[in-house]
Short mmCIF file of C-alpha atoms in Angstrom, two decimals:
data_model
loop_
_atom_site.label_atom_id
_atom_site.label_comp_id
_atom_site.label_asym_id
_atom_site.label_seq_id
_atom_site.Cartn_x
_atom_site.Cartn_y
_atom_site.Cartn_z
CA MET A 219 -0.01 0.06 -0.03
CA THR A 220 1.50 3.28 -0.91
CA ALA A 221 0.49 6.54 0.51
CA ALA A 222 -1.75 8.87 -1.68
CA THR A 223 -0.10 12.23 -2.60
CA THR A 224 -2.12 15.41 -3.45
CA PRO A 225 -0.86 17.19 -6.45
CA THR A 226 -1.43 20.94 -6.30
CA PRO A 227 -3.09 22.30 -9.63
CA SER A 228 0.17 24.12 -10.55
CA SER A 229 2.57 21.15 -9.84
CA LYS A 230 2.07 19.69 -13.46
CA GLN A 231 2.65 23.12 -15.23
CA LYS A 232 6.09 24.19 -16.25
CA THR A 233 5.32 27.88 -16.27
CA PHE A 234 2.81 30.42 -15.31
CA ARG A 235 1.89 33.68 -16.69
CA VAL A 236 2.54 37.02 -14.74
CA ARG A 237 0.75 40.38 -15.83
CA ILE A 238 2.38 43.51 -14.33
CA LYS A 239 0.88 46.75 -14.59
CA ARG A 240 3.84 49.12 -15.44
CA GLN A 241 4.01 52.97 -15.09
CA GLU A 242 6.93 55.29 -15.22
CA SER A 243 5.46 57.81 -12.51
CA GLN A 244 2.18 59.31 -11.45
CA GLY A 245 0.40 61.10 -14.28
CA THR A 246 1.89 58.92 -17.19
CA ASP A 247 0.05 56.29 -18.89
CA PRO A 248 0.13 53.09 -17.42
CA HIS A 249 0.80 49.77 -19.60
CA TRP A 250 1.07 45.99 -19.08
CA HIS A 251 3.89 43.69 -19.61
CA THR A 252 3.15 39.83 -19.47
CA PHE A 253 5.88 37.30 -18.44
CA ASP A 254 6.14 33.63 -18.37
CA VAL A 255 7.84 32.57 -15.17
CA PRO A 256 9.17 28.83 -14.29
CA TYR A 257 6.82 27.40 -11.68
CA ARG A 258 8.35 26.18 -8.37
CA PRO A 259 6.29 25.24 -5.30
CA ASN A 260 6.19 27.60 -2.38
CA LEU A 261 7.00 30.66 -4.22
CA ASN A 262 5.82 33.89 -2.65
CA ILE A 263 4.91 36.91 -4.60
CA ILE A 264 8.28 38.72 -3.90
CA SER A 265 10.16 35.51 -5.23
CA VAL A 266 8.06 35.77 -8.36
CA LEU A 267 9.05 39.46 -8.90
CA GLN A 268 12.77 38.54 -8.20
CA GLU A 269 12.45 35.93 -10.88
CA ILE A 270 11.26 38.38 -13.29
CA ALA A 271 13.82 41.03 -12.40
CA ALA A 272 16.62 38.47 -12.85
CA ARG A 273 15.35 38.01 -16.61
CA PRO A 274 13.08 40.83 -17.53
CA VAL A 275 11.93 39.41 -20.98
CA THR A 276 8.20 39.50 -21.83
CA ALA A 277 6.35 36.41 -22.98
CA ALA A 278 6.74 38.17 -26.46
CA GLY A 279 10.49 38.00 -26.33
CA GLU A 280 10.85 41.76 -25.57
CA GLN A 281 13.79 42.94 -23.19
CA VAL A 282 12.33 45.56 -20.80
CA ARG A 283 13.62 47.05 -17.81
CA PRO A 284 13.08 45.01 -14.37
CA PRO A 285 9.83 45.83 -12.51
CA VAL A 286 10.04 48.13 -9.64
CA TRP A 287 8.42 47.10 -6.24
CA GLU A 288 9.03 48.13 -2.56
CA ALA A 289 9.92 45.70 0.09
CA ASN A 290 11.81 45.50 3.30
CA CYS A 291 11.14 42.90 6.29
CA LEU A 292 9.72 40.29 4.07
CA GLU A 293 8.07 38.88 7.15
CA GLU A 294 4.65 41.07 7.17
CA VAL A 295 5.97 43.60 9.69
CA CYS A 296 7.00 46.65 7.69
CA GLY A 297 3.85 46.89 5.50
CA ALA A 298 5.99 48.28 2.49
CA CYS A 299 5.16 45.41 -0.13
CA THR A 300 1.26 46.00 -0.36
CA MET A 301 -0.06 45.62 -3.99
CA ILE A 302 -3.07 44.36 -5.54
CA ILE A 303 -2.66 40.73 -6.21
CA ASN A 304 -5.22 38.94 -8.56
CA GLY A 305 -7.77 41.84 -7.63
CA HIS A 306 -7.17 41.73 -3.93
CA VAL A 307 -4.87 44.09 -1.82
CA ARG A 308 -2.33 42.00 0.06
CA GLN A 309 1.11 41.73 1.46
CA SER A 310 3.39 40.44 -1.31
CA CYS A 311 5.76 38.90 1.16
CA SER A 312 3.23 36.69 2.94
CA THR A 313 1.15 35.82 -0.10
CA LEU A 314 2.02 32.39 -1.71
CA LEU A 315 1.56 31.92 -5.32
CA ASP A 316 -0.13 28.44 -4.88
CA ASP A 317 -2.85 30.23 -2.81
CA VAL A 318 -3.77 32.78 -5.38
CA LEU A 319 -2.91 31.43 -8.82
CA GLY A 320 -6.15 31.07 -10.71
CA ASP A 321 -7.58 28.65 -13.03
CA ASP A 322 -6.30 30.54 -16.00
CA ASN A 323 -2.68 29.93 -14.62
CA THR A 324 -2.10 33.82 -14.57
CA LEU A 325 -1.01 36.20 -11.87
CA THR A 326 -1.86 39.85 -11.95
CA LEU A 327 -0.03 42.54 -10.09
CA GLU A 328 -1.15 46.22 -9.81
CA PRO A 329 -0.20 49.00 -7.46
CA MET A 330 -2.46 50.38 -5.00
CA THR A 331 -4.91 52.85 -6.45
CA LYS A 332 -5.31 55.25 -3.44
CA PHE A 333 -1.61 56.37 -3.54
CA PRO A 334 0.49 58.25 -6.01
CA VAL A 335 2.45 55.71 -8.19
CA VAL A 336 6.39 56.14 -7.75
CA ARG A 337 6.99 53.58 -10.31
CA ASP A 338 5.21 50.38 -11.44
CA LEU A 339 4.19 48.60 -8.17
CA ALA A 340 5.69 51.12 -5.79
CA VAL A 341 3.46 53.74 -4.34
CA ASP A 342 4.02 56.95 -2.12
CA ARG A 343 2.08 56.25 1.23
CA GLN A 344 3.46 59.55 2.77
CA ARG A 345 -0.41 60.60 3.23
CA MET A 346 -0.58 57.64 5.87
CA PHE A 347 2.36 58.80 7.70
CA ASN A 348 1.07 62.59 7.79
CA ALA A 349 -2.06 61.46 9.10
CA LEU A 350 -0.23 59.54 12.10
CA LYS A 351 1.66 63.11 12.61
CA LYS A 352 -1.71 64.93 12.64
CA ILE A 353 -3.23 62.86 15.41
CA LYS A 354 0.07 62.84 17.46
CA ALA A 355 0.40 59.08 17.28
CA TRP A 356 3.19 58.98 20.01
CA VAL A 357 3.36 58.99 23.65
CA PRO A 358 4.73 62.28 24.90
CA ILE A 359 7.52 62.10 27.26
CA ASP A 360 9.05 64.72 29.66
CA GLY A 361 12.81 64.40 28.85
CA THR A 362 14.72 61.04 28.80
CA HIS A 363 15.32 60.84 32.56
CA SER A 364 13.71 58.36 35.01
CA LEU A 365 10.44 59.41 36.33
CA GLY A 366 9.71 56.09 38.27
CA ALA A 367 6.96 53.68 37.46
CA GLY A 368 4.23 54.69 35.01
CA PRO A 369 0.54 54.43 35.34
CA MET A 370 -0.92 51.04 35.84
CA GLU A 371 -3.18 49.47 32.93
CA SER A 372 -5.61 46.88 33.21
CA PRO A 373 -5.12 43.50 31.47
CA GLU A 374 -8.24 44.24 29.26
CA GLN A 375 -6.99 47.53 28.09
CA GLN A 376 -3.44 45.91 27.50
CA GLU A 377 -5.08 43.28 25.29
CA MET A 378 -7.07 46.00 23.26
CA ARG A 379 -3.96 48.18 22.80
CA TYR A 380 -1.77 45.05 21.91
CA ALA A 381 -4.29 44.44 19.03
CA LEU A 382 -4.30 47.94 17.79
CA SER A 383 -0.40 48.20 18.05
CA ARG A 384 -0.25 45.51 15.24
CA CYS A 385 -1.10 48.00 12.65
CA MET A 386 2.01 48.34 10.17
CA THR A 387 0.72 51.22 8.11
CA CYS A 388 0.54 49.10 5.21
CA GLY A 389 -2.54 50.72 3.54
CA CYS A 390 -4.72 47.64 2.90
CA CYS A 391 -7.49 49.09 4.84
CA LEU A 392 -7.34 52.46 3.02
CA GLU A 393 -7.30 50.75 -0.36
CA ALA A 394 -10.43 48.87 0.47
CA CYS A 395 -12.24 51.98 2.04
CA PRO A 396 -14.66 53.51 -0.43
CA GLN A 397 -14.52 56.78 1.53
CA TYR A 398 -10.85 57.13 1.30
CA THR A 399 -9.94 58.57 -2.21
CA LYS A 400 -7.40 60.65 -3.70
CA ASP A 401 -9.31 63.74 -3.86
CA ASN A 402 -10.66 64.06 -0.40
CA ASP A 403 -9.31 64.41 3.17
CA PHE A 404 -10.68 61.48 4.98
CA ILE A 405 -7.97 60.40 7.64
CA GLY A 406 -8.93 56.74 7.25
CA PRO A 407 -9.19 53.68 9.56
CA ALA A 408 -5.68 53.27 10.35
CA ALA A 409 -5.33 56.59 11.89
CA ILE A 410 -8.53 56.24 13.74
CA GLY A 411 -7.32 52.89 15.14
CA GLN A 412 -4.01 54.51 16.22
CA THR A 413 -6.01 57.37 17.76
CA LEU A 414 -7.63 54.86 20.02
CA LEU A 415 -4.25 53.11 20.73
CA PHE A 416 -2.78 56.46 22.15
CA ASN A 417 -5.99 57.63 23.78
CA LEU A 418 -6.14 54.41 25.84
CA HIS A 419 -2.47 54.76 26.94
CA GLU A 420 -2.26 56.34 30.57
CA THR A 421 0.29 58.76 29.46
CA GLY A 422 -0.60 59.05 25.86
CA LYS A 423 -4.11 60.23 26.72
CA LYS A 424 -2.68 63.54 27.87
CA ALA A 425 -2.88 64.42 24.11
CA ALA A 426 -6.37 62.91 23.68
CA GLY A 427 -8.16 66.17 23.34
CA ASP A 428 -5.75 67.21 20.42
CA ARG A 429 -6.51 63.82 18.64
CA LEU A 430 -10.26 64.15 19.11
CA ASN A 431 -10.11 67.73 17.83
CA VAL A 432 -8.85 66.27 14.62
CA MET A 433 -11.61 63.59 14.50
CA MET A 434 -14.09 66.53 14.75
CA GLU A 435 -12.53 68.11 11.74
CA PRO A 436 -13.60 67.77 8.02
CA GLY A 437 -11.91 64.52 7.05
CA GLY A 438 -12.35 63.22 10.40
CA ILE A 439 -14.54 60.24 11.86
CA THR A 440 -17.77 61.72 10.38
CA ASP A 441 -16.48 60.89 7.13
CA CYS A 442 -16.45 57.08 7.87
CA GLY A 443 -19.31 55.25 6.19
CA ASN A 444 -19.20 52.19 8.07
CA ALA A 445 -18.56 49.98 4.88
CA GLN A 446 -16.48 47.75 7.20
CA ASN A 447 -14.13 46.70 4.29
CA CYS A 448 -11.15 47.89 6.38
CA VAL A 449 -11.39 45.16 9.01
CA LYS A 450 -11.94 42.47 6.20
CA VAL A 451 -8.84 43.16 4.51
CA CYS A 452 -6.36 43.89 7.34
CA PRO A 453 -3.62 41.29 7.33
CA LYS A 454 -2.86 41.91 11.05
CA GLU A 455 -6.44 41.60 12.12
CA VAL A 456 -6.38 44.99 13.91
CA PRO A 457 -9.89 45.53 15.33
CA LEU A 458 -10.48 48.66 13.18
CA THR A 459 -14.31 48.55 13.38
CA GLU A 460 -14.33 48.37 17.17
CA ALA A 461 -11.79 51.22 17.07
CA ILE A 462 -13.97 53.50 14.97
CA ALA A 463 -16.98 52.85 17.28
CA HIS A 464 -14.80 53.63 20.54
CA VAL A 465 -13.52 56.73 18.86
CA GLY A 466 -16.88 57.77 17.73
CA ARG A 467 -18.18 57.74 21.28
CA GLN A 468 -14.96 59.55 22.36
CA THR A 469 -15.51 62.14 19.94
CA THR A 470 -19.06 62.96 20.78
CA VAL A 471 -18.26 63.04 24.56
CA HIS A 472 -15.34 65.32 23.58
CA ALA A 473 -17.48 67.63 21.46
CA VAL A 474 -20.37 67.84 24.24
CA LYS A 475 -17.81 68.76 26.80
CA LYS A 476 -16.19 71.25 24.64
CA PHE A 477 -19.61 72.90 23.83
CA PHE A 478 -20.20 73.51 27.49
CA THR A 479 -16.72 74.31 28.86
CA GLY A 480 -15.21 75.67 25.78
CA LYS A 481 -12.18 73.56 26.04
#
């Protein structure tokens, strides 16, 4: 008796086809290049791009420049390698080819659409980092000298803040959000989640009023349409919809208090 093996759909194929959306820079016309890439099991999308970069010859035999993409940690921590893979926004370091290659044996790679294209699959996510500056996504300190033990936090609060701290500013939630567009000022679910992260911190909450003032401005939390796409695509399972609900309540209380006290 011999053990049965389960062949993967791609294991019998010698090559698979990769379509990459190419663009010189923001404002230039995009175009497509198609490559035939030798199949190997357990390739991630970064490995596929490295194969193409090593031999940038299209399926039609045309020599082209190697594709450009952004990556850094290669272990789903930095958030730099986000792109649209077969129609879904994902991390290209942690996405395996065998999990996404369709019946047509084709892999399609595109840059995110909510950020300016730097070149090919690399985009400029500066707007996300500007949003973090705007909400003061940090814990204020009074110098670097020892101030003794900090305030105590409950285990429940620590658990919530840990989940929020997993955000890696990858942009997946913003790509999926219908309210977040290139031509509006919506701050987006990632920044709202970080608002709650630092407002829950016993020292970070000293700037809670400033963060909630940002949430009250145009582009703040009232621009959220509650589509809930953000939480579905987040690769780190950050509780974004829960954060939006929390910050919504905090903003309402802050607005009422500000109305009666003027501060």
